[in-house]
Amino acid sequence: MAGIGFELKKLFKQQGILKLMRAYGYTGLVTAGPMLLGVCFLMGIGFIAAYFGLDAHQRELLNAMITYALLGSLVLTGYISLTLSRYISDMLYTNNERRVMPSLKGVLALLLPLGAVLYGTFLCMAGISIGEIILNFLFFMELVVVWTEMHYMTAIKDYKGILLSYLLAIGLSFLAAALGCRLFGARLEVLLLSVILGYGVMMILNYLLLNAFFPQGSGYYFEFLDWMEQYRWLSANGFMLNIGLFSHLVIAWCRPDIGEQIQGLFYGAPQHDVAALYAFMTILVTTINFVASVEVNFYPKYRAYYDLFNGRGSITEIQLAEQEMMYVMERELAYTAKRQLYTTAIAISLGTLVLHALPLGFDALMDGYFRILCVGYGLYAVGNVLMLMLLYFTDYKGAGIASISYALVTTIGSLLALRLPSRYVGFAFAIGGMVYFCVSWVRLNTYTRRLPYHILSTQPFVAERKHGFFTWLHERLEVLCEIS
């Protein structure tokens, strides 16, 4: 979260309820904006499609096409997400801001062709029309750019500009969908074009904001690949987190009892998917609270503690600073966990009443899915906060082990649950969340007990550049850039 905490701390120091609400609003905007945007698009476009009379099959296909593109783009960009955030933070810390924007071009130069081949191959065999293939392909490519830009957007302090880009994206998309359906009738292509328009506006505005914030530079387009080599555990962490989050959805689509083939290679499990969508929203409280509370309050203690190791503090001062830092960390983590617990409990007890009041077709089976998925997402949210604290202390291996454990338990458990009745769908995801929480919690406690040792004794005395596939690729690509 490069740069967010510094600016939000100023906002939280301001007095007044409205200013405090604005601080939390900006926090939610930056941290949960893409998540909320995806939910808003799915719900809003679905409502417009139903209002203008798009038939049920076409609505299901539209939802499936949007969902496939969302999940595919997130998995593709997930492998590089955490490492890229580390690279951007390092560039800001070392006053090398001119290398940031060139790295964005380098990342996209690698991800877009790779995504085009993988997703394009899938679409060619997906069993949909040429027009739908082209539109879904364009949407996927847009998403790759948007998710990549998001890793850079966390350094932007122009929160009003970010808010404007989100509102324009949603507003123009819904307006285009409504006008298109009014003029040309309710058609899948019209609605998909409106989604492409919305994300396209967001993509362009985000790039303009980044261009205005970061100084222009040249060269170093593929320098981030050295970070990919240096921090392999970070790369594995980001990728496995997405696998753990999404694998249970894909496996549910393959179940013969609740899954259904919509068209060609597009599958869905409407009862499970709708419940998962609303259960996923219950973790927003933890996502927002982590940045607004943990980072803002914890970081000053964290920074003061590490500064003492630079020849500025005595052993006694270091020990006192460590005690204070650990106290603040434990307090903020406890607050975060309690808030998520209360949110999950309220969602389980009252959420189904609200969902039954909406025209969503909730039944007893969906109630069960919603409740168990609320538990699973709640455990994931708290476990993810613990994992992020491991990243704070540069325990990349420990964080990677926690994410890999989460992905394996969730995926393997969901596959084994294929033999069980449909009412047990979601239990593997909840168990995976519990494992994620426990592994992260044990690792954080174990690691922080010997924190001075890890700071002083496990770091190399001389910085060495690791050599492997990514450094080889970096060197070859730089040669190609020089030739061109």
Short mmCIF file of C-alpha atoms in Angstrom, two decimals:
data_model
loop_
_atom_site.label_atom_id
_atom_site.label_comp_id
_atom_site.label_asym_id
_atom_site.label_seq_id
_atom_site.Cartn_x
_atom_site.Cartn_y
_atom_site.Cartn_z
CA MET A 1 0.00 0.00 0.00
CA ALA A 2 2.72 2.40 -1.06
CA GLY A 3 1.96 5.89 0.18
CA ILE A 4 -1.62 5.42 1.38
CA GLY A 5 -0.95 5.39 5.10
CA PHE A 6 0.93 8.67 5.10
CA GLU A 7 -1.92 10.66 3.57
CA LEU A 8 -4.73 8.89 5.39
CA LYS A 9 -3.06 9.61 8.71
CA LYS A 10 -3.48 13.32 8.02
CA LEU A 11 -7.16 12.79 7.27
CA PHE A 12 -7.77 10.79 10.45
CA LYS A 13 -6.19 13.54 12.56
CA GLN A 14 -8.85 15.99 11.39
CA GLN A 15 -11.71 16.69 13.76
CA GLY A 16 -15.40 16.20 13.06
CA ILE A 17 -17.69 13.35 12.12
CA LEU A 18 -17.93 14.38 8.47
CA LYS A 19 -14.15 14.56 8.07
CA LEU A 20 -13.75 11.21 9.81
CA MET A 21 -16.36 9.71 7.49
CA ARG A 22 -14.49 11.19 4.55
CA ALA A 23 -11.28 9.55 5.78
CA TYR A 24 -12.96 6.15 5.98
CA GLY A 25 -14.60 6.79 2.63
CA TYR A 26 -11.27 7.50 0.97
CA THR A 27 -9.82 4.41 2.64
CA GLY A 28 -12.58 2.25 1.26
CA LEU A 29 -12.25 3.95 -2.11
CA VAL A 30 -8.56 3.16 -2.52
CA THR A 31 -8.53 -0.30 -0.96
CA ALA A 32 -11.91 -1.72 -1.95
CA GLY A 33 -12.80 0.39 -4.97
CA PRO A 34 -12.04 -2.24 -7.65
CA MET A 35 -13.86 -4.88 -5.63
CA LEU A 36 -16.93 -2.71 -5.22
CA LEU A 37 -16.74 -1.69 -8.86
CA GLY A 38 -16.93 -5.30 -9.99
CA VAL A 39 -19.88 -6.01 -7.71
CA CYS A 40 -21.67 -2.85 -8.86
CA PHE A 41 -21.18 -3.75 -12.51
CA LEU A 42 -22.49 -7.28 -12.07
CA MET A 43 -25.54 -6.16 -10.07
CA GLY A 44 -26.29 -3.00 -12.05
CA ILE A 45 -25.91 -4.50 -15.52
CA GLY A 46 -27.94 -7.52 -14.40
CA PHE A 47 -30.74 -5.27 -13.20
CA ILE A 48 -30.77 -3.27 -16.44
CA ALA A 49 -30.76 -6.48 -18.48
CA ALA A 50 -33.74 -7.84 -16.54
CA TYR A 51 -35.58 -4.49 -16.70
CA PHE A 52 -35.35 -4.27 -20.50
CA GLY A 53 -36.37 -7.89 -20.96
CA LEU A 54 -33.17 -9.75 -21.82
CA ASP A 55 -34.05 -13.46 -21.63
CA ALA A 56 -32.73 -15.58 -18.76
CA HIS A 57 -30.23 -17.53 -20.88
CA GLN A 58 -28.62 -14.37 -22.24
CA ARG A 59 -28.42 -12.86 -18.74
CA GLU A 60 -26.69 -15.97 -17.44
CA LEU A 61 -24.27 -15.95 -20.36
CA LEU A 62 -23.54 -12.26 -19.79
CA ASN A 63 -22.81 -12.86 -16.10
CA ALA A 64 -20.61 -15.84 -16.98
CA MET A 65 -18.63 -13.89 -19.57
CA ILE A 66 -18.03 -11.02 -17.14
CA THR A 67 -17.13 -13.41 -14.31
CA TYR A 68 -14.73 -15.46 -16.45
CA ALA A 69 -12.93 -12.31 -17.61
CA LEU A 70 -12.73 -10.97 -14.04
CA LEU A 71 -11.34 -14.19 -12.56
CA GLY A 72 -8.99 -14.84 -15.46
CA SER A 73 -7.49 -11.36 -15.35
CA LEU A 74 -7.09 -11.45 -11.56
CA VAL A 75 -5.28 -14.80 -11.69
CA LEU A 76 -3.03 -13.57 -14.51
CA THR A 77 -2.05 -10.37 -12.70
CA GLY A 78 -2.00 -12.06 -9.27
CA TYR A 79 1.40 -13.64 -9.80
CA ILE A 80 3.05 -10.27 -10.17
CA SER A 81 0.85 -8.17 -7.85
CA LEU A 82 2.73 -8.29 -4.54
CA THR A 83 6.18 -8.21 -6.12
CA LEU A 84 5.17 -5.22 -8.21
CA SER A 85 3.93 -3.41 -5.09
CA ARG A 86 7.32 -4.08 -3.48
CA TYR A 87 9.11 -2.72 -6.55
CA ILE A 88 7.04 0.47 -6.56
CA SER A 89 7.62 0.98 -2.83
CA ASP A 90 11.37 0.53 -3.28
CA MET A 91 11.44 3.04 -6.12
CA LEU A 92 9.58 5.60 -4.00
CA TYR A 93 11.81 4.96 -0.98
CA THR A 94 15.02 5.39 -3.01
CA ASN A 95 13.71 8.49 -4.83
CA ASN A 96 13.68 6.72 -8.19
CA GLU A 97 10.16 7.80 -9.14
CA ARG A 98 11.20 8.15 -12.78
CA ARG A 99 11.43 4.37 -13.04
CA VAL A 100 7.81 3.79 -12.01
CA MET A 101 5.91 4.69 -15.19
CA PRO A 102 8.35 2.84 -17.49
CA SER A 103 7.82 -0.27 -15.36
CA LEU A 104 4.05 -0.01 -15.97
CA LYS A 105 4.69 -0.17 -19.69
CA GLY A 106 7.05 -3.10 -19.20
CA VAL A 107 4.56 -5.06 -17.11
CA LEU A 108 1.80 -4.55 -19.67
CA ALA A 109 4.18 -5.46 -22.50
CA LEU A 110 4.53 -8.89 -20.90
CA LEU A 111 1.06 -9.49 -19.46
CA LEU A 112 -1.05 -8.38 -22.42
CA PRO A 113 0.49 -10.77 -25.01
CA LEU A 114 0.45 -13.63 -22.49
CA GLY A 115 -3.16 -12.94 -21.58
CA ALA A 116 -4.11 -12.56 -25.24
CA VAL A 117 -2.76 -16.01 -26.07
CA LEU A 118 -4.24 -17.80 -23.05
CA TYR A 119 -7.66 -16.18 -22.90
CA GLY A 120 -7.92 -15.84 -26.67
CA THR A 121 -7.33 -19.59 -27.05
CA PHE A 122 -10.04 -20.30 -24.50
CA LEU A 123 -12.53 -18.00 -26.23
CA CYS A 124 -11.92 -19.60 -29.61
CA MET A 125 -13.05 -22.93 -28.14
CA ALA A 126 -15.76 -21.48 -25.86
CA GLY A 127 -18.69 -22.00 -28.20
CA ILE A 128 -19.87 -18.39 -28.56
CA SER A 129 -20.29 -16.14 -31.59
CA ILE A 130 -17.45 -14.17 -33.21
CA GLY A 131 -18.91 -10.88 -31.97
CA GLU A 132 -19.12 -12.18 -28.40
CA ILE A 133 -15.55 -13.50 -28.63
CA ILE A 134 -14.24 -10.10 -29.70
CA LEU A 135 -16.15 -8.21 -27.02
CA ASN A 136 -15.22 -10.59 -24.20
CA PHE A 137 -11.59 -10.54 -25.36
CA LEU A 138 -11.51 -6.73 -25.29
CA PHE A 139 -13.07 -6.73 -21.82
CA PHE A 140 -10.44 -9.17 -20.53
CA MET A 141 -7.58 -7.10 -21.94
CA GLU A 142 -9.02 -3.96 -20.34
CA LEU A 143 -9.20 -5.71 -16.99
CA VAL A 144 -5.54 -6.74 -17.18
CA VAL A 145 -4.60 -3.08 -17.64
CA VAL A 146 -6.96 -1.88 -14.87
CA TRP A 147 -5.75 -4.41 -12.26
CA THR A 148 -2.14 -3.55 -13.11
CA GLU A 149 -2.81 0.17 -12.78
CA MET A 150 -4.34 -0.47 -9.35
CA HIS A 151 -0.98 -1.51 -7.97
CA TYR A 152 0.34 1.91 -8.95
CA MET A 153 -2.76 3.82 -7.86
CA THR A 154 -2.07 3.16 -4.16
CA ALA A 155 0.70 5.76 -4.33
CA ILE A 156 -1.64 8.43 -5.70
CA LYS A 157 -2.83 11.08 -3.26
CA ASP A 158 -5.47 12.56 -5.59
CA TYR A 159 -8.39 10.79 -3.90
CA LYS A 160 -10.97 13.07 -5.51
CA GLY A 161 -9.57 12.17 -8.91
CA ILE A 162 -9.78 8.45 -8.12
CA LEU A 163 -13.36 8.88 -6.89
CA LEU A 164 -14.24 10.74 -10.09
CA SER A 165 -12.83 7.94 -12.25
CA TYR A 166 -14.89 5.33 -10.37
CA LEU A 167 -18.10 7.34 -10.56
CA LEU A 168 -17.65 8.15 -14.24
CA ALA A 169 -16.93 4.52 -15.04
CA ILE A 170 -20.07 3.28 -13.29
CA GLY A 171 -22.27 6.15 -14.44
CA LEU A 172 -21.29 6.00 -18.12
CA SER A 173 -21.58 2.22 -18.17
CA PHE A 174 -25.10 2.20 -16.73
CA LEU A 175 -26.17 5.12 -18.90
CA ALA A 176 -24.82 3.45 -22.04
CA ALA A 177 -26.51 0.18 -21.08
CA ALA A 178 -29.88 1.85 -20.52
CA LEU A 179 -29.71 3.98 -23.69
CA GLY A 180 -28.44 1.08 -25.76
CA CYS A 181 -31.23 -1.20 -24.62
CA ARG A 182 -33.77 1.55 -25.23
CA LEU A 183 -32.53 2.25 -28.77
CA PHE A 184 -31.46 -1.21 -29.95
CA GLY A 185 -33.34 -3.50 -27.63
CA ALA A 186 -32.07 -5.72 -24.83
CA ARG A 187 -29.09 -7.49 -26.38
CA LEU A 188 -26.08 -9.14 -24.81
CA GLU A 189 -23.69 -7.28 -27.12
CA VAL A 190 -25.11 -3.90 -26.10
CA LEU A 191 -24.71 -4.64 -22.39
CA LEU A 192 -21.21 -6.03 -22.81
CA LEU A 193 -20.22 -2.95 -24.79
CA SER A 194 -21.44 -0.76 -21.93
CA VAL A 195 -19.25 -2.67 -19.47
CA ILE A 196 -16.28 -2.28 -21.81
CA LEU A 197 -17.02 1.46 -22.01
CA GLY A 198 -17.09 1.79 -18.21
CA TYR A 199 -13.83 -0.02 -17.60
CA GLY A 200 -12.27 1.73 -20.59
CA VAL A 201 -13.05 5.13 -19.09
CA MET A 202 -11.63 3.97 -15.78
CA MET A 203 -8.48 2.66 -17.47
CA ILE A 204 -7.85 5.95 -19.29
CA LEU A 205 -8.55 8.16 -16.27
CA ASN A 206 -6.32 6.04 -14.05
CA TYR A 207 -3.49 6.35 -16.55
CA LEU A 208 -3.92 10.12 -16.69
CA LEU A 209 -3.80 10.31 -12.88
CA LEU A 210 -0.65 8.20 -12.79
CA ASN A 211 0.92 10.26 -15.56
CA ALA A 212 0.22 13.47 -13.63
CA PHE A 213 1.65 12.09 -10.39
CA PHE A 214 4.80 10.24 -11.45
CA PRO A 215 7.56 12.02 -13.38
CA GLN A 216 8.18 10.80 -16.90
CA GLY A 217 11.15 8.52 -17.38
CA SER A 218 12.66 6.18 -19.92
CA GLY A 219 14.48 2.89 -19.71
CA TYR A 220 14.23 0.39 -16.86
CA TYR A 221 11.09 -1.04 -18.46
CA PHE A 222 11.77 -4.55 -17.24
CA GLU A 223 13.80 -3.86 -14.10
CA PHE A 224 10.92 -5.23 -11.99
CA LEU A 225 11.86 -8.71 -13.26
CA ASP A 226 14.89 -8.60 -10.95
CA TRP A 227 12.43 -8.17 -8.08
CA MET A 228 10.52 -11.19 -9.39
CA GLU A 229 13.73 -13.20 -9.05
CA GLN A 230 14.67 -11.73 -5.68
CA TYR A 231 11.23 -12.17 -4.10
CA ARG A 232 9.92 -15.44 -5.51
CA TRP A 233 7.90 -16.11 -2.35
CA LEU A 234 6.02 -12.84 -2.92
CA SER A 235 5.11 -13.90 -6.44
CA ALA A 236 3.89 -17.30 -5.27
CA ASN A 237 1.95 -15.61 -2.48
CA GLY A 238 -0.09 -13.36 -4.77
CA PHE A 239 -0.85 -16.18 -7.20
CA MET A 240 -1.87 -18.73 -4.57
CA LEU A 241 -4.13 -16.24 -2.79
CA ASN A 242 -6.19 -15.88 -5.95
CA ILE A 243 -6.28 -19.65 -6.42
CA GLY A 244 -7.56 -20.09 -2.87
CA LEU A 245 -10.21 -17.41 -3.34
CA PHE A 246 -11.54 -18.54 -6.71
CA SER A 247 -10.97 -22.30 -7.02
CA HIS A 248 -14.04 -23.21 -4.96
CA LEU A 249 -16.21 -21.18 -7.34
CA VAL A 250 -14.85 -22.92 -10.44
CA ILE A 251 -15.18 -26.36 -8.85
CA ALA A 252 -18.78 -25.61 -7.85
CA TRP A 253 -19.54 -24.90 -11.52
CA CYS A 254 -18.48 -28.46 -12.35
CA ARG A 255 -20.85 -30.11 -9.88
CA PRO A 256 -23.70 -31.95 -11.65
CA ASP A 257 -26.17 -31.14 -8.85
CA ILE A 258 -25.85 -27.34 -8.70
CA GLY A 259 -23.62 -26.50 -11.68
CA GLU A 260 -24.99 -25.97 -15.14
CA GLN A 261 -23.63 -25.50 -18.62
CA ILE A 262 -24.73 -22.10 -19.85
CA GLN A 263 -23.22 -22.30 -23.32
CA GLY A 264 -20.14 -24.01 -24.65
CA LEU A 265 -17.34 -23.77 -22.08
CA PHE A 266 -19.22 -21.25 -19.95
CA TYR A 267 -20.54 -22.82 -16.77
CA GLY A 268 -22.12 -21.47 -13.63
CA ALA A 269 -23.74 -22.43 -10.35
CA PRO A 270 -26.32 -19.66 -9.81
CA GLN A 271 -27.39 -20.69 -6.32
CA HIS A 272 -23.80 -20.83 -5.08
CA ASP A 273 -22.51 -17.85 -7.08
CA VAL A 274 -25.17 -15.41 -5.85
CA ALA A 275 -24.62 -16.46 -2.24
CA ALA A 276 -20.83 -16.12 -2.67
CA LEU A 277 -21.19 -12.64 -4.18
CA TYR A 278 -23.07 -11.26 -1.18
CA ALA A 279 -20.98 -13.18 1.36
CA PHE A 280 -17.84 -11.70 -0.20
CA MET A 281 -19.08 -8.20 0.57
CA THR A 282 -18.95 -8.91 4.33
CA ILE A 283 -15.15 -8.69 4.31
CA LEU A 284 -15.13 -5.05 3.22
CA VAL A 285 -15.13 -3.99 6.87
CA THR A 286 -11.80 -5.75 7.45
CA THR A 287 -10.29 -4.58 4.17
CA ILE A 288 -11.05 -0.96 5.01
CA ASN A 289 -10.24 -1.24 8.71
CA PHE A 290 -6.81 -2.74 8.04
CA VAL A 291 -5.61 0.30 6.14
CA ALA A 292 -7.50 2.87 8.22
CA SER A 293 -6.58 1.42 11.61
CA VAL A 294 -3.70 -1.05 11.48
CA GLU A 295 -1.50 0.74 8.94
CA VAL A 296 -2.19 4.26 10.13
CA ASN A 297 -1.70 3.50 13.84
CA PHE A 298 0.89 0.75 13.57
CA TYR A 299 3.25 2.23 11.01
CA PRO A 300 4.68 5.07 13.16
CA LYS A 301 5.66 2.55 15.86
CA TYR A 302 7.03 0.21 13.23
CA ARG A 303 9.10 2.97 11.60
CA ALA A 304 10.41 4.25 14.95
CA TYR A 305 11.50 0.74 15.92
CA TYR A 306 13.41 0.05 12.72
CA ASP A 307 15.03 3.50 12.74
CA LEU A 308 16.68 2.64 16.05
CA PHE A 309 18.70 -0.10 14.33
CA ASN A 310 20.43 2.50 12.16
CA GLY A 311 22.85 3.44 14.94
CA ARG A 312 20.40 5.77 16.66
CA GLY A 313 19.22 3.77 19.63
CA SER A 314 20.57 1.83 22.58
CA ILE A 315 19.57 -1.74 23.38
CA THR A 316 17.16 -0.49 26.04
CA GLU A 317 15.51 1.94 23.62
CA ILE A 318 15.18 -0.82 21.02
CA GLN A 319 13.57 -3.18 23.53
CA LEU A 320 11.11 -0.52 24.69
CA ALA A 321 10.25 0.43 21.11
CA GLU A 322 9.69 -3.24 20.27
CA GLN A 323 7.35 -3.70 23.22
CA GLU A 324 5.35 -0.63 22.22
CA MET A 325 5.19 -1.69 18.58
CA MET A 326 4.05 -5.21 19.46
CA TYR A 327 1.41 -3.87 21.83
CA VAL A 328 -0.04 -1.61 19.13
CA MET A 329 0.06 -4.43 16.58
CA GLU A 330 -1.75 -6.88 18.87
CA ARG A 331 -4.32 -4.25 19.83
CA GLU A 332 -5.10 -3.28 16.25
CA LEU A 333 -5.23 -6.90 15.10
CA ALA A 334 -7.64 -7.70 17.93
CA TYR A 335 -9.86 -4.76 16.97
CA THR A 336 -9.85 -5.83 13.33
CA ALA A 337 -10.71 -9.44 14.19
CA LYS A 338 -13.54 -8.37 16.51
CA ARG A 339 -15.08 -6.10 13.89
CA GLN A 340 -15.00 -8.88 11.33
CA LEU A 341 -16.51 -11.28 13.89
CA TYR A 342 -19.37 -8.88 14.60
CA THR A 343 -19.92 -8.26 10.88
CA THR A 344 -20.00 -11.98 10.12
CA ALA A 345 -22.38 -12.65 13.02
CA ILE A 346 -24.76 -9.90 11.89
CA ALA A 347 -24.62 -11.13 8.29
CA ILE A 348 -25.40 -14.70 9.33
CA SER A 349 -28.26 -13.72 11.64
CA LEU A 350 -29.84 -10.84 9.71
CA GLY A 351 -28.35 -11.02 6.23
CA THR A 352 -30.64 -13.79 5.02
CA LEU A 353 -33.68 -11.76 6.05
CA VAL A 354 -32.51 -8.87 3.88
CA LEU A 355 -31.62 -11.15 0.97
CA HIS A 356 -35.02 -12.86 1.13
CA ALA A 357 -36.65 -9.43 0.89
CA LEU A 358 -34.82 -8.78 -2.40
CA PRO A 359 -35.95 -10.37 -5.68
CA LEU A 360 -32.99 -12.77 -5.77
CA GLY A 361 -34.84 -16.07 -5.38
CA PHE A 362 -33.07 -17.06 -2.16
CA ASP A 363 -34.12 -20.47 -0.85
CA ALA A 364 -33.05 -22.69 2.05
CA LEU A 365 -30.06 -24.11 0.15
CA MET A 366 -28.80 -20.64 -0.73
CA ASP A 367 -29.23 -19.60 2.91
CA GLY A 368 -26.88 -22.41 3.90
CA TYR A 369 -24.34 -21.43 1.25
CA PHE A 370 -24.48 -17.80 2.34
CA ARG A 371 -23.90 -18.59 6.02
CA ILE A 372 -20.98 -20.96 5.53
CA LEU A 373 -19.40 -18.68 2.94
CA CYS A 374 -19.70 -15.73 5.34
CA VAL A 375 -17.68 -17.77 7.83
CA GLY A 376 -15.15 -18.70 5.16
CA TYR A 377 -14.68 -15.15 3.91
CA GLY A 378 -14.49 -13.83 7.48
CA LEU A 379 -11.71 -16.29 8.35
CA TYR A 380 -9.93 -15.43 5.11
CA ALA A 381 -10.16 -11.69 5.85
CA VAL A 382 -8.59 -11.99 9.31
CA GLY A 383 -6.01 -14.48 8.06
CA ASN A 384 -5.14 -12.10 5.24
CA VAL A 385 -4.51 -9.27 7.71
CA LEU A 386 -2.14 -11.55 9.64
CA MET A 387 -0.41 -12.47 6.40
CA LEU A 388 0.00 -8.79 5.51
CA MET A 389 1.66 -8.24 8.88
CA LEU A 390 4.15 -10.97 7.95
CA LEU A 391 4.89 -8.99 4.81
CA TYR A 392 5.47 -5.91 7.00
CA PHE A 393 8.22 -7.81 8.80
CA THR A 394 9.57 -9.11 5.44
CA ASP A 395 8.73 -12.71 6.29
CA TYR A 396 7.90 -13.44 2.68
CA LYS A 397 8.46 -17.15 3.08
CA GLY A 398 6.07 -17.40 6.02
CA ALA A 399 3.41 -15.42 4.15
CA GLY A 400 3.89 -17.63 1.11
CA ILE A 401 3.53 -20.80 3.18
CA ALA A 402 0.26 -19.49 4.63
CA SER A 403 -1.15 -18.63 1.17
CA ILE A 404 -0.06 -21.95 -0.33
CA SER A 405 -1.68 -23.82 2.58
CA TYR A 406 -4.87 -21.86 2.02
CA ALA A 407 -4.96 -22.58 -1.71
CA LEU A 408 -4.19 -26.29 -1.31
CA VAL A 409 -6.72 -26.95 1.44
CA THR A 410 -9.48 -24.99 -0.30
CA THR A 411 -8.87 -26.51 -3.73
CA ILE A 412 -8.28 -30.11 -2.68
CA GLY A 413 -11.14 -29.95 -0.17
CA SER A 414 -13.53 -28.61 -2.81
CA LEU A 415 -12.51 -31.40 -5.20
CA LEU A 416 -13.09 -34.04 -2.52
CA ALA A 417 -16.46 -32.45 -1.72
CA LEU A 418 -17.62 -33.28 -5.26
CA ARG A 419 -18.58 -36.69 -3.85
CA LEU A 420 -20.66 -35.15 -1.06
CA PRO A 421 -24.24 -33.80 -1.25
CA SER A 422 -24.68 -30.23 -2.44
CA ARG A 423 -25.45 -28.94 1.04
CA TYR A 424 -21.77 -29.41 1.95
CA VAL A 425 -20.57 -27.04 -0.76
CA GLY A 426 -18.59 -24.22 0.86
CA PHE A 427 -17.32 -26.18 3.86
CA ALA A 428 -13.93 -26.75 2.21
CA PHE A 429 -13.63 -23.01 1.63
CA ALA A 430 -14.41 -22.32 5.30
CA ILE A 431 -11.89 -24.96 6.42
CA GLY A 432 -9.30 -23.42 4.09
CA GLY A 433 -9.97 -20.02 5.69
CA MET A 434 -9.44 -21.55 9.13
CA VAL A 435 -6.15 -23.09 8.02
CA TYR A 436 -5.07 -19.77 6.51
CA PHE A 437 -5.87 -17.97 9.75
CA CYS A 438 -4.12 -20.54 11.96
CA VAL A 439 -0.96 -20.81 9.84
CA SER A 440 -0.65 -17.02 9.57
CA TRP A 441 -1.28 -16.52 13.29
CA VAL A 442 1.23 -19.20 14.38
CA ARG A 443 3.86 -17.93 11.95
CA LEU A 444 3.41 -14.30 13.03
CA ASN A 445 3.75 -15.20 16.71
CA THR A 446 6.77 -17.41 16.09
CA TYR A 447 8.49 -14.87 13.88
CA THR A 448 7.97 -11.82 16.08
CA ARG A 449 9.26 -13.62 19.19
CA ARG A 450 12.72 -13.51 17.59
CA LEU A 451 12.30 -10.30 15.66
CA PRO A 452 15.75 -8.78 16.48
CA TYR A 453 17.38 -12.02 15.34
CA HIS A 454 15.55 -11.94 12.02
CA ILE A 455 16.46 -8.28 11.51
CA LEU A 456 20.15 -8.61 12.39
CA SER A 457 21.15 -12.19 11.65
CA THR A 458 19.13 -13.51 8.72
CA GLN A 459 19.82 -10.67 6.30
CA PRO A 460 22.82 -10.93 3.92
CA PHE A 461 25.82 -8.76 4.75
CA VAL A 462 26.31 -7.85 1.09
CA ALA A 463 23.46 -7.35 -1.33
CA GLU A 464 23.62 -9.95 -4.08
CA ARG A 465 21.71 -10.09 -7.32
CA LYS A 466 20.08 -13.47 -7.73
CA HIS A 467 20.31 -15.03 -11.16
CA GLY A 468 17.58 -17.13 -12.67
CA PHE A 469 14.90 -17.13 -15.32
CA PHE A 470 13.56 -13.65 -14.56
CA THR A 471 16.99 -11.98 -14.56
CA TRP A 472 17.80 -13.78 -17.81
CA LEU A 473 14.53 -12.53 -19.28
CA HIS A 474 15.28 -9.01 -18.04
CA GLU A 475 18.66 -8.98 -19.78
CA ARG A 476 17.26 -10.30 -23.06
CA LEU A 477 14.41 -7.82 -23.11
CA GLU A 478 16.69 -4.89 -22.35
CA VAL A 479 18.89 -5.93 -25.29
CA LEU A 480 15.82 -5.99 -27.54
CA CYS A 481 14.83 -2.51 -26.31
CA GLU A 482 18.28 -1.15 -27.12
CA ILE A 483 18.18 -2.67 -30.61
CA SER A 484 14.75 -1.22 -31.34
#
